[in-house]
Structures are given as C-alpha cells and as structure tokens.
XYZ file of C-alpha atoms in Angstrom:
531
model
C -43.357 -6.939 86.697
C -42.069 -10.241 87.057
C -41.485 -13.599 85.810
C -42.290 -16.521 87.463
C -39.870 -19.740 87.249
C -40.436 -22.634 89.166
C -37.371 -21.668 91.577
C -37.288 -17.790 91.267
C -39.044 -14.807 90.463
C -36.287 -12.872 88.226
C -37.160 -9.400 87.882
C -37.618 -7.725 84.021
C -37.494 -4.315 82.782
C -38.269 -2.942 79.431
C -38.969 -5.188 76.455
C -39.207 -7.869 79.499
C -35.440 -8.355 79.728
C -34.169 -9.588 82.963
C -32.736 -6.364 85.203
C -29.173 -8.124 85.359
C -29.237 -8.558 81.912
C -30.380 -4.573 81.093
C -27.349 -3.667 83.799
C -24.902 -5.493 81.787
C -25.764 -4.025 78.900
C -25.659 -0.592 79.811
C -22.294 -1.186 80.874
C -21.179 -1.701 77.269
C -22.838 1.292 75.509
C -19.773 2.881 74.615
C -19.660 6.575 75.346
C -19.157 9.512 72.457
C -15.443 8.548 70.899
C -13.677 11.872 69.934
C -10.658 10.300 67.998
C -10.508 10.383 64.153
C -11.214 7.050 62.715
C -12.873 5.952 59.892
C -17.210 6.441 60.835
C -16.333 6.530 64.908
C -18.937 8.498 66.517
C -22.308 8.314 68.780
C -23.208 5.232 69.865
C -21.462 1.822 68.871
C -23.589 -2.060 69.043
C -21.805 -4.613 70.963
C -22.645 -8.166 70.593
C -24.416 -8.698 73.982
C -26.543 -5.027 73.036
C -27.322 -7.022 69.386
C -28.064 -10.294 70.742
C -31.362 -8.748 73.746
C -32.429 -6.568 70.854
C -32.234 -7.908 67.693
C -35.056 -8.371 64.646
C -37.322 -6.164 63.031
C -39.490 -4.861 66.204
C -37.573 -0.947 65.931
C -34.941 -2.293 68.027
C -33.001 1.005 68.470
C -29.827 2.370 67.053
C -28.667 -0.647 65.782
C -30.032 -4.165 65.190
C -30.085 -7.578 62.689
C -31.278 -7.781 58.734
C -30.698 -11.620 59.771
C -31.328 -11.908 63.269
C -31.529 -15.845 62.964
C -28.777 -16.713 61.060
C -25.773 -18.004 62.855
C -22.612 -16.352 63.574
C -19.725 -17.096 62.085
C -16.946 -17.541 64.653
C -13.173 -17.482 63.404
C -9.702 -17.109 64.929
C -8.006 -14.082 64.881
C -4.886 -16.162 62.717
C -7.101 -17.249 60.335
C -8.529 -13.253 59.927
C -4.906 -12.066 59.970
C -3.586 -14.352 57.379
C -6.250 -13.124 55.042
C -6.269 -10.030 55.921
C -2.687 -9.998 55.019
C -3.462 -11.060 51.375
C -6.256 -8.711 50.865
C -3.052 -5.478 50.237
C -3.131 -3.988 46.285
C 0.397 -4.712 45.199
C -0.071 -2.463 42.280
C -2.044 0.401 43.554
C -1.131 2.419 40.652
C -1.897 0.716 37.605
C -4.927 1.297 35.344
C -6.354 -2.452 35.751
C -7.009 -1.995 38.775
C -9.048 1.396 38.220
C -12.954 1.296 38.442
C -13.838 2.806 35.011
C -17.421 3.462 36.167
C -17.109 5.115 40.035
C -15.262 8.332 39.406
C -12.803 8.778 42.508
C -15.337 11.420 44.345
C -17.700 8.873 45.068
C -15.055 7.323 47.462
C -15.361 10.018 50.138
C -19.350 11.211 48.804
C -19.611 7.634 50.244
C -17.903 8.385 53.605
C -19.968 11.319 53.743
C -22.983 9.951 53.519
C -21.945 7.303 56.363
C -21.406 9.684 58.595
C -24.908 11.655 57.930
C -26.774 8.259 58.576
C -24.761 7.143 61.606
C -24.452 10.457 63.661
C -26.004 10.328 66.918
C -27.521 13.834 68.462
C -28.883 12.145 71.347
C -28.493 14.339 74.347
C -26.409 13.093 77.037
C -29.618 13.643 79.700
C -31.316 11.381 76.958
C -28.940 8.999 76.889
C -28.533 8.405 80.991
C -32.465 7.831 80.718
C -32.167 5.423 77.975
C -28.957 4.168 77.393
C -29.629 1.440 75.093
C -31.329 3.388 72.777
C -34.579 1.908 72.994
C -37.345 5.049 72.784
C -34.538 7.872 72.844
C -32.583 7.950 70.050
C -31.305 9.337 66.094
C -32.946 7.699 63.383
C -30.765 6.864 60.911
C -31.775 8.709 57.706
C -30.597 10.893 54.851
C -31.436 13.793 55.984
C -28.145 16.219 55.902
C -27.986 16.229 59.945
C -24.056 16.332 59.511
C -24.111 19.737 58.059
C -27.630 20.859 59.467
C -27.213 20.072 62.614
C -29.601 21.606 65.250
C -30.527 24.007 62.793
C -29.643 27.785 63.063
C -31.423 28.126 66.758
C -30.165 24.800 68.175
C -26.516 25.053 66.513
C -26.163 28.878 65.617
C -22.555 28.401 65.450
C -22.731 26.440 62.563
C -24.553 29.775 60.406
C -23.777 33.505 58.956
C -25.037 36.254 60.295
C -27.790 37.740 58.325
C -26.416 41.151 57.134
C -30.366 42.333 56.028
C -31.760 42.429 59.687
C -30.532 44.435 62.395
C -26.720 45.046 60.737
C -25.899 41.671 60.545
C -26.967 40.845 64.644
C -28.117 37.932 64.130
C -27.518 34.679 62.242
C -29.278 33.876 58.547
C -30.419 30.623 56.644
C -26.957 30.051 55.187
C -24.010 28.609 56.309
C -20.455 29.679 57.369
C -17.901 29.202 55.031
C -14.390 29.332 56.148
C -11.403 31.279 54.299
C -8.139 29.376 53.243
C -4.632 30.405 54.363
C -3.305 31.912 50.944
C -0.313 29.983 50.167
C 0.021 32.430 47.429
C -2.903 31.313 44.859
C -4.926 34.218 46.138
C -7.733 34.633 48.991
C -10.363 31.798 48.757
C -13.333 30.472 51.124
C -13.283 27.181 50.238
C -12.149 25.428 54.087
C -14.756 24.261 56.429
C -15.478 27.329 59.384
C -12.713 26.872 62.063
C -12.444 27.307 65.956
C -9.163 29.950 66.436
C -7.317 26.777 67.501
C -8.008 24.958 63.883
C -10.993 22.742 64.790
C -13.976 22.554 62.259
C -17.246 24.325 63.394
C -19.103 22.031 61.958
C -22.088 19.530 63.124
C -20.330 16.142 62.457
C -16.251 16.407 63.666
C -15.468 13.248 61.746
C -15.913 15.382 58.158
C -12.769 16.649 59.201
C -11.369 13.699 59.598
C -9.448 13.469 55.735
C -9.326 16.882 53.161
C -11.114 14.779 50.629
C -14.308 13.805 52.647
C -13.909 17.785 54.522
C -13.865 19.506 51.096
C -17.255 17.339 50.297
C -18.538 19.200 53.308
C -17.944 22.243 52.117
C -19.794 21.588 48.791
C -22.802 20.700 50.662
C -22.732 23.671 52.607
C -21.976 25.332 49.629
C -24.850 23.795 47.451
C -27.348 24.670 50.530
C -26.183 28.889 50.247
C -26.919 28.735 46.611
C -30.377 27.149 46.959
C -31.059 30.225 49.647
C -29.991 32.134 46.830
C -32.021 30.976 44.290
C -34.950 31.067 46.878
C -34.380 34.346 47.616
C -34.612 35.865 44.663
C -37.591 34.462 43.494
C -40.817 36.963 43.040
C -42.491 36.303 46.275
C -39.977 34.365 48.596
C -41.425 32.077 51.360
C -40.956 33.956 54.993
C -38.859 31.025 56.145
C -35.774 30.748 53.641
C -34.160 28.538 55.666
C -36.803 25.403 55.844
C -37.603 25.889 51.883
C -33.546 25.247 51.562
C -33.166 22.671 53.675
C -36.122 20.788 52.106
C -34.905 21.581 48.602
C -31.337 20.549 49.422
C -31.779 17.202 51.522
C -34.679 15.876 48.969
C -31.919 16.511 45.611
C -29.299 14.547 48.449
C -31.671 11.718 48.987
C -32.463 12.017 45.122
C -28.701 11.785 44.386
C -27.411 8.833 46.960
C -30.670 6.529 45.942
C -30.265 7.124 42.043
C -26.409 8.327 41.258
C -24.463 6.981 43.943
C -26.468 3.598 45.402
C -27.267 2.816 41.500
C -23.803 2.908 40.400
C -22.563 0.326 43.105
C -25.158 -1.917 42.888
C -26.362 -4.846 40.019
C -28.827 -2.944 37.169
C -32.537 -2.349 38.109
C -32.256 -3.680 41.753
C -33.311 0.256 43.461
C -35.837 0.788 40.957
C -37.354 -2.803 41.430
C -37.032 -2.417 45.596
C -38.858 1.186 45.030
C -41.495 -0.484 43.285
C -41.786 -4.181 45.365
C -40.725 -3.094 48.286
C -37.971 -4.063 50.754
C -37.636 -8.001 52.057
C -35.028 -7.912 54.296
C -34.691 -4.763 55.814
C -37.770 -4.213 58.153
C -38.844 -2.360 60.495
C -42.133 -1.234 62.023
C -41.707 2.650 62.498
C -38.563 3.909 62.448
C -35.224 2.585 60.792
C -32.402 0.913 62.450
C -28.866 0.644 61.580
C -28.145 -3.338 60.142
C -24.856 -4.594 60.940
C -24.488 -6.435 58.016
C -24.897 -3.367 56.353
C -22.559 -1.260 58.502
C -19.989 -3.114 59.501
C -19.610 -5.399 56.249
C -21.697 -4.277 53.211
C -20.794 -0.887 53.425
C -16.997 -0.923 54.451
C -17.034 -1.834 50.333
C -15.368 1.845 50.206
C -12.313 0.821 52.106
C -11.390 -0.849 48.546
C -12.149 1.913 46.072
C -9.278 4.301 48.039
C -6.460 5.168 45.614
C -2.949 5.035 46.964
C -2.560 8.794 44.780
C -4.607 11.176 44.046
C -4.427 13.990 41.180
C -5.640 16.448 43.779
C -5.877 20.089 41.710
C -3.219 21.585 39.130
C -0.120 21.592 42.150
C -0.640 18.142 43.635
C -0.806 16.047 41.020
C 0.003 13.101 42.512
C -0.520 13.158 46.179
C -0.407 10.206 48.571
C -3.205 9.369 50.263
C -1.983 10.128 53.607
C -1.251 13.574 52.912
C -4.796 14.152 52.617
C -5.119 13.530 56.583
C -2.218 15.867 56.990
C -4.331 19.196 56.061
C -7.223 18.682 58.515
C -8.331 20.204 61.849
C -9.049 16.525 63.176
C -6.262 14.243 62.071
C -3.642 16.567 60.839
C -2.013 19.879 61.459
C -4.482 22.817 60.873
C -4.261 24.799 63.878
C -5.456 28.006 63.893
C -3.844 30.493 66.100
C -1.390 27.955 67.020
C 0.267 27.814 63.750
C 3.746 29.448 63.525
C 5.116 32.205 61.365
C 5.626 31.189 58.660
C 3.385 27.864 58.361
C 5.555 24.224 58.853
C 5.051 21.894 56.093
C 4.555 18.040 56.460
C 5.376 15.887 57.984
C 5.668 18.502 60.570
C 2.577 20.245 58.966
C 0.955 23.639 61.282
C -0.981 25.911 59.147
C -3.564 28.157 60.513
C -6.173 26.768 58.108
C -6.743 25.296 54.806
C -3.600 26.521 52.661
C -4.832 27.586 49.151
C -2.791 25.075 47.579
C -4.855 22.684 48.561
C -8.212 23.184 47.570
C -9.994 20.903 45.619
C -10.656 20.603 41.719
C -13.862 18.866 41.604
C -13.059 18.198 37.872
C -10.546 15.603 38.968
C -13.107 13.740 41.054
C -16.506 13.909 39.327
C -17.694 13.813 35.748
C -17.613 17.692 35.088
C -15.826 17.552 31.916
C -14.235 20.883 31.251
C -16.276 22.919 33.272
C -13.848 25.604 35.258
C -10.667 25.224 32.621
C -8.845 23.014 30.507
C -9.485 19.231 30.460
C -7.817 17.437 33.032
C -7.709 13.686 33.451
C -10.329 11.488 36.183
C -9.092 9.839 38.960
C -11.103 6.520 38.759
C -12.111 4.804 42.583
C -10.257 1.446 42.294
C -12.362 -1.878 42.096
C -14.572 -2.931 44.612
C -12.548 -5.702 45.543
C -10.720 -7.539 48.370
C -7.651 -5.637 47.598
C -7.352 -2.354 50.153
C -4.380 0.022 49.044
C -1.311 -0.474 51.367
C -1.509 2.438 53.497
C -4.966 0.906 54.825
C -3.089 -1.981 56.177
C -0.622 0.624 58.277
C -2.566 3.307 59.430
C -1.620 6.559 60.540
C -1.243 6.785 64.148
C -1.359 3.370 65.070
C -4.624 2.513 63.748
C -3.694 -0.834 62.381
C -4.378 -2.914 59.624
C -8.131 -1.683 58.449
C -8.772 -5.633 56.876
C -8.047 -7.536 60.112
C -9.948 -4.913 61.762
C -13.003 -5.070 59.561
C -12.635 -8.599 59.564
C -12.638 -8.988 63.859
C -15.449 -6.778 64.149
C -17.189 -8.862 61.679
C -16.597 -11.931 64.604
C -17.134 -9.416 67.266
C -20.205 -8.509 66.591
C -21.799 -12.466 65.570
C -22.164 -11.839 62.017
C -23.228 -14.870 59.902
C -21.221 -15.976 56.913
C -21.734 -14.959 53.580
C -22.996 -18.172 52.358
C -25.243 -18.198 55.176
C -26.794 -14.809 53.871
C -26.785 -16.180 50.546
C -28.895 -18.744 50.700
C -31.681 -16.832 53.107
C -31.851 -14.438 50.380
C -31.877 -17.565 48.089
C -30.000 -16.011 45.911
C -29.770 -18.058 42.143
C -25.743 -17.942 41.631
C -24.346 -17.634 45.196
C -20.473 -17.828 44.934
C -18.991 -21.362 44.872
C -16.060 -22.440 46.957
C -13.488 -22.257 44.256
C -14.843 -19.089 43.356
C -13.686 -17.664 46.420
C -10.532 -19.889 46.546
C -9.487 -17.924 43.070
C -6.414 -15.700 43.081
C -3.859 -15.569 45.882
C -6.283 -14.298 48.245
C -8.528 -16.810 47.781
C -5.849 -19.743 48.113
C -5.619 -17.982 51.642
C -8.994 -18.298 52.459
C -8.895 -21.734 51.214
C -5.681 -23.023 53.413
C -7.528 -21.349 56.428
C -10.767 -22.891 55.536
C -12.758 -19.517 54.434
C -13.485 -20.897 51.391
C -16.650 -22.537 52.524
C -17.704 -20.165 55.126
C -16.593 -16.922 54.542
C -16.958 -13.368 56.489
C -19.564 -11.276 55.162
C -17.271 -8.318 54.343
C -14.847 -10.656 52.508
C -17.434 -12.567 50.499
C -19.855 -9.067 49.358
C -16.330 -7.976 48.070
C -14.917 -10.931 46.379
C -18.861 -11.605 44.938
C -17.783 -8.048 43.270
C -14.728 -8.832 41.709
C -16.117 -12.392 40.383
C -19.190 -11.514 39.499
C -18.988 -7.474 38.218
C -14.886 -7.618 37.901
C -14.676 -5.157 40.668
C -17.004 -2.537 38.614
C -19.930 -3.336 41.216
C -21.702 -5.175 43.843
C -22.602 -8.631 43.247
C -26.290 -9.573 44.557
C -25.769 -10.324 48.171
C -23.896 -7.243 48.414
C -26.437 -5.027 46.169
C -29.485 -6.319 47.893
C -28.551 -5.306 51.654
C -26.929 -1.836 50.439
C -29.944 -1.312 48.091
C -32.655 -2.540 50.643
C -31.494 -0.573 53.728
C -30.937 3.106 51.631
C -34.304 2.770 50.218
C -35.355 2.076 53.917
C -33.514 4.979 55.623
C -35.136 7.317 52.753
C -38.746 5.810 53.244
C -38.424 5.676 56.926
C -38.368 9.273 57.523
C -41.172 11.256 57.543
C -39.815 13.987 56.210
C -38.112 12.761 52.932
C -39.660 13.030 49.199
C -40.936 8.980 49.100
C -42.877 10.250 52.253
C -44.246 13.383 51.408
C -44.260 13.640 47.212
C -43.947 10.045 46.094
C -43.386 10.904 42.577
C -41.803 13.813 43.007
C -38.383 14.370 40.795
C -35.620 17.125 41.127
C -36.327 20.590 40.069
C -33.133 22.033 40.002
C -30.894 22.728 37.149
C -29.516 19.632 35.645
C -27.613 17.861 32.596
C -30.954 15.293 32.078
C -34.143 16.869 33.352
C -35.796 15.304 36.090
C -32.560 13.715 37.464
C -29.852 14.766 39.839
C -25.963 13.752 40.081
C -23.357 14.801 42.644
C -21.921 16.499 38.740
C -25.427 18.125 38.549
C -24.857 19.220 42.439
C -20.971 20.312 41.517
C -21.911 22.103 38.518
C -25.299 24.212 40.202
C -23.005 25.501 43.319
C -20.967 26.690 40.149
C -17.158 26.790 42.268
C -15.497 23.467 40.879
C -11.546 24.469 40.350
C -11.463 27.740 42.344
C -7.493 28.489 42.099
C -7.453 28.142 38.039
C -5.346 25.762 35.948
C-alpha cells in the first residue's frame, strides 16, 4: 500500500508506518543482553521504537501511559549533580528504616520485575517481527520466570518423576539444587546448577544477587508443596502439574496485588481501581509494558536496598555486595570449576551455594518465631531519593544507578512529574519548594528541577513528603497500582479472569488472604541451618 503526497508516493508497512521508518527501527531492537544488571533481559524500548508505537492501541512490548505528554529533556550535568545528592549518608541508622516494608519485599519486588518483563519470544519470532508488534510476551503475573516452557518445553528446569518408569522421565515438580556444606550440614536450598555453576533456571537474571536467587527457590519450593498437597488428596486430578501451577500463580497474583502492591501504595487505591476500573493504563487486548512505570515508577526499589543485611545466624551483618558474590551470574559459584578447598571473597569459587549462606526467611518477612528463637527484622529503608552508597559505585563498572535511572528517564522522552501530575489532576501535586526541601532538593533547585522534575525523582521525593518514605505518594501509587491490576486482568488465565471473586484457599494466618509470610510459612523451610 501506499501513500500519496503531492511530490511522492512513500511506501508504508504495518500499522501504515513509512518502510524507512520500520528499517530504522528494527535496527534499534536491542538483541537478548546476557550480562547481570539490575531487570536486563529480552527486549529493551528505545525512544524512536516508543515514539511510531505509542498509546493504548496494544502497541507491543512496550509503549506510553501518557503518550501525549511532553518529554522532559535535561542535561546530563544537571542529572549528575542530582544524582550525586540522591547517596544515604547514614545507611545504617534506624530513621532511615521503613517500619512497614519488611526487608524481603526489596528483592520479592525484583522478582516480580523480572516475571513481568521476561521475554520468551523465539528468535525465528523475533526476525519475523522484530518490533514486537503481533509476536510477542505479554507482560503478566503469571510465574513464567520459574515455569518457564513448562516441563515439555523446558524439561531441564523439572525432577524426574520417581513413580513412572523408575524415575525416566521428568514430574510436575521442580529441581531443587543442594548447597556446598560449609559444615552446617547437607541442605537443598540453592537454585539447580549447570556443572560449571550456572542456574538451570527459566529467568538467568534470578541469579543475578543471593537475596532475589534464594526468593527463587521459595517459589519453586512453594510450587513442590502445592504438588504435594494435590497429590495426596482422595481423588487427585490426572494432570498434577496444571492444578499446581494454577494454584500457585493465582496465590502469587493474590499476594503481589494485595500484600506487596498494597503496602507501597496510598490506602484503598487497589481496592478502589479493582472496583472502578483502570484510567490510565489501557489497552485493548493484551497488556503492554508503560515506561513510566518501568523505567521510573517502579525503580522505587533501588531506594529500599539496605547497605547490611542480617542475613541468617553467621552473617549478621553482611554488606550488600557480598550478596552478588555467592551467585552463578554475578559472583563466584562455579561448579566443577571451583578449587579444593573453596576460595573465599573477594576471590570467592565455590562449587555451589555454601551452607553458610542460606537464607533465614525470619530475618526478611514477618514470620515471628517460626523455625527458632526470635531474631530481629531487617526493615527495607524509605522509599526515598536516597539510594545506599554502593548503588552509586557498582560492582563491575556498572556506574552510578541514580544518574543512570535518571538518563534513561531523558532517553527514553519521559514527561516530567508535574506534567503527569496534573493529567492525572491530582488534588495536592508537590509544590516547588516541596521538592526544593532538604539538600537534595536545594540541588534540584540550583539546577532548575524544582519546577520540572524527572518522573523517577519526583514519584520518590512525593514519597518521602507526602508518606515520610513509608509509601508512594499518589502519582506514584496510581501508575504502580493501575498497571499491576492491568497485567493481572489482562491475562486470560489469571483469577480476575476466570473466578472474579475468587479468594485464596490455602493455609493462612487470616482466612481468605495470602502474604509472602503466609507463602513462607506453608512451604514450611524458613531457617533451614538452625539458630
């Protein structure tokens, strides 16, 4: 087809963009990235692949909450210099603790980003459609970052099944890989490993830090004991497998909307978005992944890390960048390669998952004294614009993660925070001085971010001013509210689809309700090497 100009005929392809134009931009689909690096994986939006497809027409992988509103365009000295102020000084201290987000949620939070953003695409259906148009992952809650393929498409990822033909082929549960026994005993409590150390598991990225790759494991964890529990019912369904992974993904999507989105976000807001329904985050079929909510909204976790961690009963303080060290991705877990007797950091080789370092859930989540004696919380700090100081120096050369947050912010043409402020017409949108408060703000005011501010900056700073850091202001809570509830009632296959009023069956503290505690406490395994 063509389109007729008073000079030229310029020749379109699909959605009637010009064929230059579609050229260009298959050019800048960036290709699978293999290197660890906080939510790296699949395929990436560019500006020029935002700008052709952009609104609420199911524009593929990624698109625009706000497709209208201007982008905010700022020089990389003005994004340094506050990027430089946004460091926690005091990383340590109990002010700056967030009484109500128990540490866990943190890397829960990382985990879910990487189930909604993993891309399965084939590569055959990526060279036919390389902009994602018709071929393409949904983004959704639906556990495809332990699931995978399932056990025909990813076998690898599965135990054999000891009950039919002596164990020859796989079962409904998972693999669960055992730890090197650094002399607390022998444990399965490491994700399954690759003789050379790397994770056989559907999403590499979980193995990207110990905290987010022992989350993993839970999951796959919590998905063997609902097989359990299935199978020893009277009259079992024929297909375990589907019955789990129904069970399990429904109490997930249960959990993220109603423990983990409701705790970040202003009082009321999911339960009134269930019930209204969604105003900015549209879409006619099939979900899309929002920049504003990916690459500002929810980067809110990069300021609830902790510079230590009380890890289990032998690290009791650890820094935050040893927990990269015992990984298959980032750090030194090996496998075979590993040398008798294991190296320890910063030199680290172990074969897998020392013993030593497994984790006590107890520590993390709101377990009480379930598995031992009681042990102090580690709290997430504030959502705030402070990020803990190794963020701004990471490992490997990464960078500083504000000024990179910040540029990809400009990169990618989103629109100031006041801009989304008052399209939402929101009632108490922050005020300059607001913003210009506290030595960060005086930065943003001397560069002139006081007044138009990046999105990422001004969802966090709304926190701190109008929550103190305990959670999401309304800007922020509307787009991370609006899009979950949209990635939940987008697919087909999830409980708002299929039982609207459905509520959790399994065990739990409150009936009818499900917490990442409830989760922790039903797989029954929270502080495996003891007090």
């Amino acid at each position: 087809m063509s389109l007729k100009t008073k000079t030229t005929t310029v020749k379109t392809g699909p959605l009637g963009l010009p064929i230059e134009l579609l050229a260009t931009l298959e050019s800048k689909v960036q290709a699978v990235k293999t290197t660890p690096g906080h939510g790296m994986a699949g395929r990436h939006a560019t500006r020029q692949l935002l700008d052709a497809l952009s609104g609420h027409r199911d524009p593929g992988m990624f698109g625009r909450m706000f497709p209208k509103l201007p982008a905010l365009s700022v020089s990389d000295d003005k994004l340094q210099a506050l990027a430089d102020a946004m460091v926690d000084n005091d990383p340590n201290i109990t002010a700056g603790n967030n009484p109500n987000i128990p540490a866990g949620f943190t890397y829960l939070g990382q985990f879910v980003d990487h189930d909604i953003t993993l891309d399965l695409t084939s590569l055959g259906e990526k060279e036919k459609d390389p902009l994602g148009i018709e071929n393409f992952r949904t983004p959704s809650l639906d556990l495809d970052a332990i699931y995978g393929l399932g056990p025909d498409g990813s076998p690898h990822l599965y135990a054999r099944n000891p009950g039919e033909g002596s164990g020859r082929k796989h079962g409904p549960k998972f693999l669960i890989g055992k730890n090197f026994n650094s002399g607390e005993g022998e444990f399965r409590n490491d994700l399954p490993r690759s003789p050379e150390g790397f994770a056989l598991i559907a999403d590499h990225r979980n193995d990207e830090n110990l905290l987010v790759a022992q989350t993993h494991v839970a999951m796959l964890k919590f998905h063997n004991k609902v097989c359990d529990r299935i199978s020893s019912q009277p009259n079992p369904p024929a297909d375990i497998f589907a019955e789990a992974r129904k069970v399990v993904t429904w109490h997930y999507q249960w959990m993220v909307l109603h423990d983990w989105v409701e705790r970040l976000t202003e009082p009321g807001i999911v339960a009134k978005i269930l019930h209204d329904g969604r105003k900015f985050y549209r879409f006619k079929r099939v979900p899309y992944m929002p920049v504003e909510f990916s690459a500002a909204a929810y980067r809110l976790g990069h300021s609830m890390v902790r510079q230590r961690y009380a890890h289990n009963r032998v690290f009791t303080g650890a820094d935050f960048l040893l927990f990269f060290e015992f990984t298959g991705l980032s750090g030194g877990l090996v496998g075979d390669l590993a040398p008798t007797p294991p190296t320890t950091p910063p030199n680290t080789a172990f074969p897998t998952l020392p013993s030593n370092w497994i984790i006590d859930w107890r520590r993390f989540h709101e377990l009480g004294d379930m598995g031992g004696a009681h042990v102090d919380l580690n709290a997430s700090r504030r959502i705030d614009p402070f990020l803990a100081s190794s963020l701004h120096n990471l490992p490997g050369g990464g960078g500083n993660l504000a000024f990179r947050n910040l540029k990809r912010g400009v990169n990618l043409g989103l629109p100031s925070g006041q801009s989304v402020a008052t399209h939402m017409k929101i009632k108490n949108p922050l005020t300059p001085n607001e913003i210009a408060s506290g030595p960060d703000g005086a930065v943003a005011k001397a560069k002139g971010l006081h007044t138009s501010t990046p999105l990422w900056y001004y969802i966090l700073k709304e926190a701190k001013v109008r929550h103190n850091g305990e959670r999401l202001g309304p800007v922020g809570s509307t787009i991370i509210s609006e899009v979950f509830v949209g990635l939940v009632h987008g697919d087909q296959n999830s409980y708002l689809w299929r039982h609207s009023n459905w509520k959790p069956t399994l065990p739990s503290k409150q009936a009818g309700n499900f917490t990442m505690a409830d989760l922790l406490g039903f797989v029954d395994d929270v502080n495996p090497i003891g007090d």
